[in-house]
Coordinates of C-alpha atoms in Angstrom, one line a residue:
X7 CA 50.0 172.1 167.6
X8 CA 49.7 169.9 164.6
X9 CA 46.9 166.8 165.1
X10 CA 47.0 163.7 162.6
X11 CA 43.6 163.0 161.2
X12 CA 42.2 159.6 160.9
X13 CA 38.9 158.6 161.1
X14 CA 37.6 161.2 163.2
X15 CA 38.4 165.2 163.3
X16 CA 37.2 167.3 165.4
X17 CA 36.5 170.9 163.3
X18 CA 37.3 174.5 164.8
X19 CA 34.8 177.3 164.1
X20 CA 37.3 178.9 160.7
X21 CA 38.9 177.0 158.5
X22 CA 41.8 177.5 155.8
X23 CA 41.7 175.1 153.3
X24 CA 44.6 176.2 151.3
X25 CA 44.2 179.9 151.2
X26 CA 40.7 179.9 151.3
X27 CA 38.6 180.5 154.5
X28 CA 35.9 178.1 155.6
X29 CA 33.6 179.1 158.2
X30 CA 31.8 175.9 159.4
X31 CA 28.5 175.3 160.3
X32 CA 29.0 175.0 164.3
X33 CA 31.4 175.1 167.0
X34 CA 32.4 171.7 166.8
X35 CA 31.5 168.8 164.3
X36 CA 32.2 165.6 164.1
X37 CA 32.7 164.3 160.5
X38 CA 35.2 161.5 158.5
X39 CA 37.7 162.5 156.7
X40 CA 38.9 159.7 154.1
X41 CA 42.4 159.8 154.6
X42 CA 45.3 156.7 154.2
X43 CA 48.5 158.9 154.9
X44 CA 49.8 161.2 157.6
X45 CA 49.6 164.0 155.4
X46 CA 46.0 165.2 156.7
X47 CA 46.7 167.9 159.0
X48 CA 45.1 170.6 161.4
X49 CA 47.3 173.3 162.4
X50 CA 45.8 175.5 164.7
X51 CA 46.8 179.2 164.9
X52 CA 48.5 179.6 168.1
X53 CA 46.0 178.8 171.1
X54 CA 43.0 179.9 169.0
X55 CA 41.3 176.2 169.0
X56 CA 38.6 178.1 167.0
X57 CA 41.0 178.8 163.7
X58 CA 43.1 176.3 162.1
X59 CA 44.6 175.5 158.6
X60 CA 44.1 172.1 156.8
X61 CA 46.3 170.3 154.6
X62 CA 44.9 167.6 152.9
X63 CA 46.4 165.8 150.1
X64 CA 49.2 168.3 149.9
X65 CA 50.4 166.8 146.7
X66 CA 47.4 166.8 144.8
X67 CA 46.5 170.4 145.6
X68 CA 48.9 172.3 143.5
X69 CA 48.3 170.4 140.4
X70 CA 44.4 170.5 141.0
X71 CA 44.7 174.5 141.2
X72 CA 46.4 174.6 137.6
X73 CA 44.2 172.4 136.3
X74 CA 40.9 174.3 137.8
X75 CA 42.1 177.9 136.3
X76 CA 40.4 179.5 133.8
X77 CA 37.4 176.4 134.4
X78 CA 33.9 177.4 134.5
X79 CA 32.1 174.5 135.9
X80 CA 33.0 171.7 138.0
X81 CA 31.6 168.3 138.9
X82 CA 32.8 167.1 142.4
X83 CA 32.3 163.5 142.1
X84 CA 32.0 162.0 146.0
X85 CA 32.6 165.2 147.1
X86 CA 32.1 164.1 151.0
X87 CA 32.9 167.3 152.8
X88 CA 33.3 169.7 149.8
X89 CA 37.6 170.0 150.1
X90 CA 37.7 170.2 146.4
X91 CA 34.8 172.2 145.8
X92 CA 36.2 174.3 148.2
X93 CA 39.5 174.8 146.3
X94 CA 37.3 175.1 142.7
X95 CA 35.8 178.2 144.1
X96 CA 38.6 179.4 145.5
X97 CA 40.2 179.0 142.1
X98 CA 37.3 181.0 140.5
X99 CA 35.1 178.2 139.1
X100 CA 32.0 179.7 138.4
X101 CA 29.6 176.4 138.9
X102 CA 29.9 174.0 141.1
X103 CA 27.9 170.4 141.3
X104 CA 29.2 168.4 144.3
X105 CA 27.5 164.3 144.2
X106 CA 27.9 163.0 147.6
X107 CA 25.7 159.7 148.5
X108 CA 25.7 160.1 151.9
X109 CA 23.1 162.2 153.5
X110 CA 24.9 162.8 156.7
X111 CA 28.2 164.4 154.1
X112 CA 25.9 166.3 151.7
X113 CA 24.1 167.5 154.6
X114 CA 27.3 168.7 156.0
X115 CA 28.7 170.1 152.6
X116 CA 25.4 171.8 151.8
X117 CA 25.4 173.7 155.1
X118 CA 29.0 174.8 154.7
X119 CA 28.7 175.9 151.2
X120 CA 25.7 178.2 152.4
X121 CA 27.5 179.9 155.0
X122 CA 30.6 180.9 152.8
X123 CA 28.5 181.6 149.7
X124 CA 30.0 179.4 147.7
X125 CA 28.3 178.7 143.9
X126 CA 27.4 175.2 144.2
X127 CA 24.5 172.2 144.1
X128 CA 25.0 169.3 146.6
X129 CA 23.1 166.1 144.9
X130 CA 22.7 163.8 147.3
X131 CA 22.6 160.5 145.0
X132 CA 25.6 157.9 144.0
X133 CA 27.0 158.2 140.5
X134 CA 27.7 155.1 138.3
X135 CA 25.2 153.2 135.8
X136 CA 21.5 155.1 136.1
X137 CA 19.2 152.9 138.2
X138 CA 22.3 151.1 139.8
X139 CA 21.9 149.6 142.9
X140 CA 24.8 151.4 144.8
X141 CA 26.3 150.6 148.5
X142 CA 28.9 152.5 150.6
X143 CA 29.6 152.5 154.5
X144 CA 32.8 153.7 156.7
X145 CA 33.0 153.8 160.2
X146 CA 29.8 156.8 160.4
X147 CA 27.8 156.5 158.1
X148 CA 25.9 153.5 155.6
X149 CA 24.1 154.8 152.5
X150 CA 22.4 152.2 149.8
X151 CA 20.0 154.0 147.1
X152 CA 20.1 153.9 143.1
X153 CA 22.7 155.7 141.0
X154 CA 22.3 158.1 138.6
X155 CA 24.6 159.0 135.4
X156 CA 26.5 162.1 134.5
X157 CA 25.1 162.1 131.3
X158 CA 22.0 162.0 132.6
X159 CA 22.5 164.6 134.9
X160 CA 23.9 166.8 132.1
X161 CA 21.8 166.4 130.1
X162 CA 18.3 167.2 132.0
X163 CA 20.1 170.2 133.7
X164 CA 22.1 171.3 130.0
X165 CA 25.0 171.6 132.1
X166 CA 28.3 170.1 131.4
X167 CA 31.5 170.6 133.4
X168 CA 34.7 171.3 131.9
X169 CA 36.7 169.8 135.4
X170 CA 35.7 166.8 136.8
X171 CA 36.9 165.2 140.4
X172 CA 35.7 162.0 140.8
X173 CA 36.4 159.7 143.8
X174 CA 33.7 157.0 144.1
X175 CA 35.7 154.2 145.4
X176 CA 35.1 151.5 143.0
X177 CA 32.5 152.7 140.7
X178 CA 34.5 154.7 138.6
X179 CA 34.6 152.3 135.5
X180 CA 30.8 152.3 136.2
X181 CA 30.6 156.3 136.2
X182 CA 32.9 156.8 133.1
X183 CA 30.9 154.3 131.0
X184 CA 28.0 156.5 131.4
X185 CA 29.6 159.8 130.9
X186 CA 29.9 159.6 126.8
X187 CA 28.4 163.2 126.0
X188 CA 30.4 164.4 128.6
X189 CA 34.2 163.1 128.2
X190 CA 33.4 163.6 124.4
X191 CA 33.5 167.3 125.8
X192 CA 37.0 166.3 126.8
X193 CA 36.8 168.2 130.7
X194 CA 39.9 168.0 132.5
X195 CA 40.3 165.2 135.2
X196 CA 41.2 164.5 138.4
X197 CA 40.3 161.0 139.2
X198 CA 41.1 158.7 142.0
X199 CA 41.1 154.8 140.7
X200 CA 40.9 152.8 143.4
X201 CA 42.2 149.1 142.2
X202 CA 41.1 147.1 145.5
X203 CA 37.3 148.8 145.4
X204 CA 37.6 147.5 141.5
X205 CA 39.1 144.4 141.8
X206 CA 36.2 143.3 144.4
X207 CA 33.8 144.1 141.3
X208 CA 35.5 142.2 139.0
X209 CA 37.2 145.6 137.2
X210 CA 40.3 146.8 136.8
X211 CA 42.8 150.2 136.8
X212 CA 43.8 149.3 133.1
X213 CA 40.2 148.8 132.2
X214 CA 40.0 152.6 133.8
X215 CA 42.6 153.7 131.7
X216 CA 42.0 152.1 128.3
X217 CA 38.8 153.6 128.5
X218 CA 39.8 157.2 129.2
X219 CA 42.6 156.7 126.3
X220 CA 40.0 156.0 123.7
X221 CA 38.7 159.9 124.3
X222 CA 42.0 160.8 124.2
X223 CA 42.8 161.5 127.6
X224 CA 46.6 161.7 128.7
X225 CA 48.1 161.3 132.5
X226 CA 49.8 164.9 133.2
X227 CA 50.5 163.8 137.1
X228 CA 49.7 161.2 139.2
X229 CA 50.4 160.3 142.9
X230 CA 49.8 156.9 144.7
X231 CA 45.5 156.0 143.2
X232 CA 45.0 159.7 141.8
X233 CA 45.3 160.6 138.2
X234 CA 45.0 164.3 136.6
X235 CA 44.8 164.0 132.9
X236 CA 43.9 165.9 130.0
X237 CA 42.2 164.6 126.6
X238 CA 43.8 165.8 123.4

C-alpha cells in the first residue's frame, strides 16, 4: 500500500530511506514533512505497518549521491528530519552538521541520528546573517530566535564542509552572503532557492545565482526550486 504524504505522516518503527535503514525513535511519530509534489511516498513491506521505504524527492536523490561521494564533511542546511543527512552517511560522509531551527525537528533528528549511529551534530539555531532576527512556522511548529553564520560556525569549530544542502526557505541570499571563507573553499552544492520566500524579502533567484557565479559556481542539474552546482 503506497500513502501520499502531505502535511502529516505517520512513521513505522524501520525505515528505508533509499537503501539505507532508519530505525526511529518510537513506534509511531508524528512529524511534517515539507513536501509540494506527490512524489513523497511510504511503501510499506507487505502487512508489516512497522517497515516501510520512503521516497522523497526521487529526482534529487541520485544526483545528490554522486555529488556526496568521496565528500568528507557535510553541512545540512534546514535539515528538518535529517533525509539528507541520512543519505550523506549512507554515502560515507565522514562528518555531518545538520542546522535545523526548530526544536521540535532537531529534537527529532537528534534522536534518530543517535539510535542509528550516525556521525552527526544537530544545531538547533537558524542560519542567515549572525545576530539576525529569524521567523519560520508551518502547520506544527513556530520557531523565532537569532541566526547564526556559516562562517561563523566554521570558523569557531575549524570545520568546513566540502557538501553543502541548504534549504532555508527564503534566507538563502542571507546565508550565502555570510559564507565567504566557506564558498571560497568552493564545497559542492545542493541548494533549494525558493523565489516566493525571496520575493516577500525583497530578494531575488538571480540575485542567488549572480552571487554563487562570482565564486565560480556552475548549475550541473536542477529540478523545479533545487540547484546542485559545482564551483570551478
Amino acid at each position: 500500500m503506497k500513502l501520499t504524504l502531505w502535511a502529516f505522516l505517520y512513521l513505522p518503527k524501520m525505515l528505508y530511506v533509499g537503501n539505507t535503514q532508519i530505525a526511529l525513535p518510537a513506534r509511531c511519530w508524528q512529524v511534517a514533512i515539507p513536501c509540494r509534489t506527490d512524489t513523497t511516498l511510504i511503501q510499506y513491506e507487505g502487512r508489516n505497518r512497522n517497515v516501510g521505504r520512503m521516497f522523497y524527492e526521487p529526482g534529487e536523490v541520485p544526483y545528490f549521491m554522486k555529488l556526496a561521494a568521496g565528500k568528507k564533511v557535510f553541512f545540512d542546511v534546514g535539515a528538518n528530519i535529517g533525509f539528507y543527512s541520512y543519505l550523506a552517511s549512507a554515502a560515507g560522509v565522514q562528518r555531518i552538521v545538520a542546522f535545523e531551527f526548530t526544536k521540535e525537528y532537531a529534537s527529532f533528528t537528534k534522536n534518530t541520528f543517535v539510535r542509528n549511529g550516525i556521525p552527526a551534530e544537530v544545531i538547533n539555531r537558524a542560519v542567515g546573517s549572525p545576530g539576525q532576527e529569524t521567523h519560520y512556522s508551518d502547520p506544527l511548529v513556530r520557531a523565532s530566535g537569532k541566526a547564526l553564520s556559516l562562517d561563523e560556525y566554521a570558523r569557531e569549530n575549524n570545520l568546513y564542509p566540502d557538501l553543502i544542502k541548504m534549504d532555508i526557505e527564503g534566507y538563502e541570499l542571507d546565508a550565502l552572503r555570510n559564507a565567504h571563507e566557506i564558498l571560497s573553499r568552493k564545497p559542492a552544492l545542493d541548494i533549494s532557492i525558493h523565489s516566493s520566500f525571496l520575493a516577500n524579502r525583497g530578494q531575488s533567484v538571480d540575485e542567488v545565482l549572480n552571487l554563487l557565479k562570482q565564486y565560480g559556481y556552475k548549475i550541473i542539474w536542477s529540478g523545479s526550486d533545487t540547484y546542485f552546482m559545482r564551483a570551478d
